[in-house]
PDB file of C-alpha atoms and ligand atoms in Angstrom:
ATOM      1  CA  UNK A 977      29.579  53.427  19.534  1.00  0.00           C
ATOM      2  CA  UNK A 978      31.154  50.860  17.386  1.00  0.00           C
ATOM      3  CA  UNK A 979      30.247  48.348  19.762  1.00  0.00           C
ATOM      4  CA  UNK A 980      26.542  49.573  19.385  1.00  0.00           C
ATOM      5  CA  UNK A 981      27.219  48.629  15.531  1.00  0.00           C
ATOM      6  CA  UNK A 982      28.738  45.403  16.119  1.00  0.00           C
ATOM      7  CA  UNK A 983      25.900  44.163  18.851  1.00  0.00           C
ATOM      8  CA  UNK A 984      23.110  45.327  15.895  1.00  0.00           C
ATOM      9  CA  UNK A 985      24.972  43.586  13.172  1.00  0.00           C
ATOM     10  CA  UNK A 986      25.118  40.566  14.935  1.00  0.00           C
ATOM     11  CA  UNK A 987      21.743  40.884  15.894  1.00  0.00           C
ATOM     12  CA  UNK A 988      20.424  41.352  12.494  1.00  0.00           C
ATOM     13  CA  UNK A 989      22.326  38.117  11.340  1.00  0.00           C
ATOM     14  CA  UNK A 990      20.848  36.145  13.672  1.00  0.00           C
ATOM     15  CA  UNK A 991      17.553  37.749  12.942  1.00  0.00           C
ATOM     16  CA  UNK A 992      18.043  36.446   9.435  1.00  0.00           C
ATOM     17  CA  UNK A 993      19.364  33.245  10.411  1.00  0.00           C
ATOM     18  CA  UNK A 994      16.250  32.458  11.939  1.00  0.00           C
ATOM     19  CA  UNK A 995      14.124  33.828   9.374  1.00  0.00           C
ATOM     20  CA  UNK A 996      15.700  31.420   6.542  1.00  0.00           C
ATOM     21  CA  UNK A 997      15.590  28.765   9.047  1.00  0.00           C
ATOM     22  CA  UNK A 998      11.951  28.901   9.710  1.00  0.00           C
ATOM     23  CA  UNK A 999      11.059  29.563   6.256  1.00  0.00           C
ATOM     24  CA  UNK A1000      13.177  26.008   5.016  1.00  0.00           C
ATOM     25  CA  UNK A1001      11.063  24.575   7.844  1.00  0.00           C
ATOM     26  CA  UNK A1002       7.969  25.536   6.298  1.00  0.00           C
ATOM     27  CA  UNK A1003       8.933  24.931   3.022  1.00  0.00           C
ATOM     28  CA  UNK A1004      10.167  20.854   3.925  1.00  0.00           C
ATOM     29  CA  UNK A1005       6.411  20.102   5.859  1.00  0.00           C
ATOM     30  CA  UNK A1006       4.031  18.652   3.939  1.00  0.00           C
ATOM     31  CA  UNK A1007       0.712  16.582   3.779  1.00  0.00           C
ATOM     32  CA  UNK A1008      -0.069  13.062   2.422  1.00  0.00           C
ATOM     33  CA  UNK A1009      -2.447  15.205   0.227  1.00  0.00           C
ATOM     34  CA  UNK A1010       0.227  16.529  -1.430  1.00  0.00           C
ATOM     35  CA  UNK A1011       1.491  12.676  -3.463  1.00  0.00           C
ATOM     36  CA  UNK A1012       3.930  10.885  -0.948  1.00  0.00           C
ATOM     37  CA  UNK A1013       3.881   7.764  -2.862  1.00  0.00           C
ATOM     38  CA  UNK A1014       3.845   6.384  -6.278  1.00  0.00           C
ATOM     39  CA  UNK A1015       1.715   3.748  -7.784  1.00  0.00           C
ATOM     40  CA  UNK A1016       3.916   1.139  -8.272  1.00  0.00           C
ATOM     41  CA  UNK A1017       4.946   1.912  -4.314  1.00  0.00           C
ATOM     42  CA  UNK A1018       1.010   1.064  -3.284  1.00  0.00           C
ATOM     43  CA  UNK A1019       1.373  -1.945  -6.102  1.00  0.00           C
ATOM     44  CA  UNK A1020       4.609  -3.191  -3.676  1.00  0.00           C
ATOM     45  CA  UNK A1021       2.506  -3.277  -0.647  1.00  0.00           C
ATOM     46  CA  UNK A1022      -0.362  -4.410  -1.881  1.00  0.00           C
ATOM     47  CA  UNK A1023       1.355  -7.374  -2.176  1.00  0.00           C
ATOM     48  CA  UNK A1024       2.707  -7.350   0.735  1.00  0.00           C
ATOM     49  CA  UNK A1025      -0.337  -6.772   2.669  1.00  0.00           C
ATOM     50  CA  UNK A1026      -1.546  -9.810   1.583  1.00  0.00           C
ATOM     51  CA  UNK A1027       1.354 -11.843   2.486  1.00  0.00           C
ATOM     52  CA  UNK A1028       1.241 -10.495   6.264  1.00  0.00           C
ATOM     53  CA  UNK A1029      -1.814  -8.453   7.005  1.00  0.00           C
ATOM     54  CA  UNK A1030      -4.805  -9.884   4.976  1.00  0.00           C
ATOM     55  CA  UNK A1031      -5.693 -12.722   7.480  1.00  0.00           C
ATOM     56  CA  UNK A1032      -6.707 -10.192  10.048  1.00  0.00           C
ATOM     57  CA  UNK A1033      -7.637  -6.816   7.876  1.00  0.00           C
ATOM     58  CA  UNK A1034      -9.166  -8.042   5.040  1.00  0.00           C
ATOM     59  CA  UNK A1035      -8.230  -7.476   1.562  1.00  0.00           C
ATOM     60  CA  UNK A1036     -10.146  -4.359   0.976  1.00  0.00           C
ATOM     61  CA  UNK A1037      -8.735  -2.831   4.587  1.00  0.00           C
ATOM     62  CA  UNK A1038     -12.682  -3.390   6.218  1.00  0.00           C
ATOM     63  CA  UNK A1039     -11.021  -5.876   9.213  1.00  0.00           C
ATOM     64  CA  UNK A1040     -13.102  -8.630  10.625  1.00  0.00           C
ATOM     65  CA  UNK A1041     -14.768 -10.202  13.344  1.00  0.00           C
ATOM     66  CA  UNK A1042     -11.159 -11.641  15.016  1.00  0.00           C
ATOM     67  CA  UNK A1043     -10.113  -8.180  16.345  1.00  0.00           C
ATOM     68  CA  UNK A1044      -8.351  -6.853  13.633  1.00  0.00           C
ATOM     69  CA  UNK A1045      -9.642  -3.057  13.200  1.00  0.00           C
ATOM     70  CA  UNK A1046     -10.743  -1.468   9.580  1.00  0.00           C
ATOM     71  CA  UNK A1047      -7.673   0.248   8.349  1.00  0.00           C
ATOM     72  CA  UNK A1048     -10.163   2.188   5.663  1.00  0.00           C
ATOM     73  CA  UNK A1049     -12.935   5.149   7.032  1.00  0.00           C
ATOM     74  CA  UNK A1050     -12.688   7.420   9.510  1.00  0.00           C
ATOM     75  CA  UNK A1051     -11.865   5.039  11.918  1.00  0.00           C
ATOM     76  CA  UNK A1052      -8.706   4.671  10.131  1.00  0.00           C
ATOM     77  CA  UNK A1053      -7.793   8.265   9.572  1.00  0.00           C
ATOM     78  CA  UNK A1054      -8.902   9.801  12.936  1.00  0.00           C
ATOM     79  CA  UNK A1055      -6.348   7.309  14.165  1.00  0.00           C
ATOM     80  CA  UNK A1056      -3.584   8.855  12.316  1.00  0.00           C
ATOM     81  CA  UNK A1057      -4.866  12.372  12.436  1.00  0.00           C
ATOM     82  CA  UNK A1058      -1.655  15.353  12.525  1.00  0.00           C
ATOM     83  CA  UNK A1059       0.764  11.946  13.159  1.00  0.00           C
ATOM     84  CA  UNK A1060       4.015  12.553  11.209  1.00  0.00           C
ATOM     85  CA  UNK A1061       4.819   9.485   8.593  1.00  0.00           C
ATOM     86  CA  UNK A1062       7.885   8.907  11.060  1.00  0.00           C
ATOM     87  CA  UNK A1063       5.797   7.465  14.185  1.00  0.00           C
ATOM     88  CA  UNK A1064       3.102   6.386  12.096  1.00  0.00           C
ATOM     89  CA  UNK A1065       5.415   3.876  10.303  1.00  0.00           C
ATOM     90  CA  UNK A1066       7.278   4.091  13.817  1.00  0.00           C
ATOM     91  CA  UNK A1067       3.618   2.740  15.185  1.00  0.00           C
ATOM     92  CA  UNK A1068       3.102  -0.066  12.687  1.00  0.00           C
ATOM     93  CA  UNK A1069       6.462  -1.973  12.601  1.00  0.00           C
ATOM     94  CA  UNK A1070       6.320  -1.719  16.836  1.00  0.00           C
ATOM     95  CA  UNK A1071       2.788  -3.533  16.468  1.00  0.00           C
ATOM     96  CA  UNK A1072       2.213  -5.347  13.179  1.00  0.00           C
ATOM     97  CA  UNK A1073       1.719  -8.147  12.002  1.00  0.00           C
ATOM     98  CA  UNK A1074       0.323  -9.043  15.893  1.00  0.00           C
ATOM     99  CA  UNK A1075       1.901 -12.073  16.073  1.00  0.00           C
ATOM    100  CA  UNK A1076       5.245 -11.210  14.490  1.00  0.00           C
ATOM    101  CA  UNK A1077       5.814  -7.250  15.354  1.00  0.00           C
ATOM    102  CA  UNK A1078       8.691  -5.418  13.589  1.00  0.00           C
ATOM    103  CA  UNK A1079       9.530  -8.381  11.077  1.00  0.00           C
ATOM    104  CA  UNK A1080       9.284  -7.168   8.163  1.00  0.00           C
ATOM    105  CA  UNK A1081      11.844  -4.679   6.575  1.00  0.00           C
ATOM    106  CA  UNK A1082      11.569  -0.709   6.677  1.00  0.00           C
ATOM    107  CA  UNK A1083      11.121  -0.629   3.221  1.00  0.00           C
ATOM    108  CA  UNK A1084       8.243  -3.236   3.189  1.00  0.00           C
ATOM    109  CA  UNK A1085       6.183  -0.910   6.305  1.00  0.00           C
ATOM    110  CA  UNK A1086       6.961   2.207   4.152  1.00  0.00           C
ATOM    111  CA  UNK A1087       5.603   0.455   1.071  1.00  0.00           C
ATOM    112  CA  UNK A1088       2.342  -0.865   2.919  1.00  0.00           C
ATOM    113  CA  UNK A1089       1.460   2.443   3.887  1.00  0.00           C
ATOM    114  CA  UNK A1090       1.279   3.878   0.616  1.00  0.00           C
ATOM    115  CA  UNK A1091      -0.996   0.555   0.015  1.00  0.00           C
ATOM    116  CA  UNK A1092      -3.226   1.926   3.091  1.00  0.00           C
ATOM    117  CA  UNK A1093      -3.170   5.471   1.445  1.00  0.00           C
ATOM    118  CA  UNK A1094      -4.231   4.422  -1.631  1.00  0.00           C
ATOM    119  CA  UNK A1095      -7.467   2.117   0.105  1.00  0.00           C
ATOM    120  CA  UNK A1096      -8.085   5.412   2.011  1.00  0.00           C
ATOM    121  CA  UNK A1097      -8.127   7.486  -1.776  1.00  0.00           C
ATOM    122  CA  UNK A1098      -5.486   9.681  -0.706  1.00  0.00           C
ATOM    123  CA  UNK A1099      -4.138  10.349  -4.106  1.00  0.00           C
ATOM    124  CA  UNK A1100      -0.514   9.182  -5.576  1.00  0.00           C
ATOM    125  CA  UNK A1101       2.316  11.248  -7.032  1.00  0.00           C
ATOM    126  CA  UNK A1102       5.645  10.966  -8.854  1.00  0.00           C
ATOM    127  CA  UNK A1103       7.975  10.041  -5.728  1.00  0.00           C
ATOM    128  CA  UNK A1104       7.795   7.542  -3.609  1.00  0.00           C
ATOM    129  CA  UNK A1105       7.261   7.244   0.521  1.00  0.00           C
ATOM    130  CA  UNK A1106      10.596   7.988   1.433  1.00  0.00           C
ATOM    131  CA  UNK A1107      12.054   5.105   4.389  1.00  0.00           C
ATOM    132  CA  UNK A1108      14.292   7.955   6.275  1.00  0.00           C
ATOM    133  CA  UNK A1109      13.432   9.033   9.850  1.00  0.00           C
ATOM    134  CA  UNK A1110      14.510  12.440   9.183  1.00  0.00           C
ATOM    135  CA  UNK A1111      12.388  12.547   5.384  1.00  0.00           C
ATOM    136  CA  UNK A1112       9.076  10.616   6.981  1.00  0.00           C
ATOM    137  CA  UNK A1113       9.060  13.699   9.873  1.00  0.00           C
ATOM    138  CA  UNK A1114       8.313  16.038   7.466  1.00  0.00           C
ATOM    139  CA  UNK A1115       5.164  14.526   5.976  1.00  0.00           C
ATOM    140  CA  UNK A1116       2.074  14.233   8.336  1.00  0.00           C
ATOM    141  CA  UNK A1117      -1.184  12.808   7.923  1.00  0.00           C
ATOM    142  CA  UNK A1118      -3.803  15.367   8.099  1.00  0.00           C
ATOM    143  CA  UNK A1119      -7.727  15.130   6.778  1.00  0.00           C
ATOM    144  CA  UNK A1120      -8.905  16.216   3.457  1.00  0.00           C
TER     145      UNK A1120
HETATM  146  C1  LIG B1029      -3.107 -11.945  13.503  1.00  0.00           C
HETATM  147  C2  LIG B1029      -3.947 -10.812  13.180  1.00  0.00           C
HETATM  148  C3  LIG B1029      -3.285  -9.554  12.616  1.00  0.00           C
HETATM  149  C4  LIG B1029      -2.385  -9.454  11.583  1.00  0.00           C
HETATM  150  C5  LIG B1029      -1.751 -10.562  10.766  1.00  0.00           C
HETATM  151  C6  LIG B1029      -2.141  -8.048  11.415  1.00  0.00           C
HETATM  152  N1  LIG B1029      -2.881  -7.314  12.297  1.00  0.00           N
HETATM  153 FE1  LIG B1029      -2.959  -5.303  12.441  1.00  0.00          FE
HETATM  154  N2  LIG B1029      -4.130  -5.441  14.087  1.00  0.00           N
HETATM  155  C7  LIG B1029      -4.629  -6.627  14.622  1.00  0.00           C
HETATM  156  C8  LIG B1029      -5.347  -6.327  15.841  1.00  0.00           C
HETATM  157  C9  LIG B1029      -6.032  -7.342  16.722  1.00  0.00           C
HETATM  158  C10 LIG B1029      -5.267  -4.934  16.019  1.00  0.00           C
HETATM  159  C11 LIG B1029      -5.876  -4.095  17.143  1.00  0.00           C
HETATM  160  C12 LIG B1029      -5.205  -4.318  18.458  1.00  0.00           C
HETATM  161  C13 LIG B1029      -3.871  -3.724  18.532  1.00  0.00           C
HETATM  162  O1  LIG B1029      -3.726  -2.509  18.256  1.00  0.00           O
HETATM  163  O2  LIG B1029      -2.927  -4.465  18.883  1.00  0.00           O
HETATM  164  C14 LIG B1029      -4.498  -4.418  14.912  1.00  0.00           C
HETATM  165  C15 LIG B1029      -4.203  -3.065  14.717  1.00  0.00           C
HETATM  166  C16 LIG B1029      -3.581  -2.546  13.598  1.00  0.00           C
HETATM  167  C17 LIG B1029      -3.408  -1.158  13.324  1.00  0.00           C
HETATM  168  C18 LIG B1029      -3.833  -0.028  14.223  1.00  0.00           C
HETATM  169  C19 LIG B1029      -5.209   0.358  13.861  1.00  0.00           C
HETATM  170  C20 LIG B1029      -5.687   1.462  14.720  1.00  0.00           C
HETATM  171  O3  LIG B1029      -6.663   2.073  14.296  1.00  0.00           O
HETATM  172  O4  LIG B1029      -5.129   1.707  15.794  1.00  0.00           O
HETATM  173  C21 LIG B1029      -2.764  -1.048  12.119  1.00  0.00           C
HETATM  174  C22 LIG B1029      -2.389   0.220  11.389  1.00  0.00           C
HETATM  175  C23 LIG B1029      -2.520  -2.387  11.670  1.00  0.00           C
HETATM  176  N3  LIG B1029      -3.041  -3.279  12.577  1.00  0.00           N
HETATM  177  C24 LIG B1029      -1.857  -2.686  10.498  1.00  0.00           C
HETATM  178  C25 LIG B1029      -1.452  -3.982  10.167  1.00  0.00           C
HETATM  179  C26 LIG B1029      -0.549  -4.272   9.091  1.00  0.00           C
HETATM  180  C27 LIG B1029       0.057  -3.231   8.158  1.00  0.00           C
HETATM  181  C28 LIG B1029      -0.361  -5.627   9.084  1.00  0.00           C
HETATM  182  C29 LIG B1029       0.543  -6.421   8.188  1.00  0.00           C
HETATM  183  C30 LIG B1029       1.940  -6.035   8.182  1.00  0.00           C
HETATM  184  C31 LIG B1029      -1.165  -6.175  10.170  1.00  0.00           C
HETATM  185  N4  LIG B1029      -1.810  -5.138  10.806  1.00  0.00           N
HETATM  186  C32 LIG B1029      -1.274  -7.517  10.459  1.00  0.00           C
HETATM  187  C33 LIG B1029      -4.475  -7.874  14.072  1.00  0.00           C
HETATM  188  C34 LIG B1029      -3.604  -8.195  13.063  1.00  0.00           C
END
């Protein structure tokens, strides 16, 4: 019998265990609609952009004729569509700029894409686009 009330204790523990740990899970998720970035963040990349991505995208994020896709429309955000900021940040350094992937620094990719938001209208907020694997994972990019 005690046994019986061990096995059920330790059954209800893990029962709540899991319960708080799928409740901090929902809790951490988030959208970009919720505001990942800050202004001056999108100001940073702006600049940036122009530096590195300009020549192929086009100021206002329309592309051209040389290949480089629109990074503004629906073109743009069926693309990134229920991807977490992790591999969508992930996906840009591995790729861009085409000729020189992956040389520019975390902070600089992170710092773009809040530029890319901002083209796109997705609104700002009070904290910036965080540059952590672990922090990026729990925002995704999701339509309006
Ligand atoms: C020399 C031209 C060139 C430069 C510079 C360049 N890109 Fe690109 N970009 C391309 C081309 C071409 C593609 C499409 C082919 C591909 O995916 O490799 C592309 C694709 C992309 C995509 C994927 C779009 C999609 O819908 O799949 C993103 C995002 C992107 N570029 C962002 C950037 C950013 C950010 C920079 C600056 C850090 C940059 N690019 C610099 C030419 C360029």
């Amino acid at each position: 019998m005690k046994r019986h009330v061990a096995a059920l204790a330790l059954g209800l523990c893990g029962l709540m265990i899991a319960g708080i740990g799928l409740s901090a899970q929902g809790a951490k998720k988030k959208t970009i609609w919720e505001g990942v970035y800050t202004p001056a963040q999108a100001a940073r990349g702006e600049a940036a952009y122009k530096k590195s991505c300009t020549l192929c995208h086009r100021d206002d994020l329309r592309g051209n004729n040389d290949g480089g896709p629109p990074l503004r429309g629906l073109e743009f955000t069926s693309r990134w569509t229920n991807v977490s900021m992790k591999d969508m940040v992930g996906a840009i350094s591995d790729i861009m700029p085409n000729e020189k992937p992956g040389s520019l620094s975390r902070q600089t990719y992170v710092d773009i894409v809040a530029f890319l938001f901002k083209g796109n209208g997705i609104p700002a907020g009070t904290t910036e686009l965080p540059i952590k694997d672990a922090e990026l994972e729990q925002i995704v990019f999701t339509k309006k």
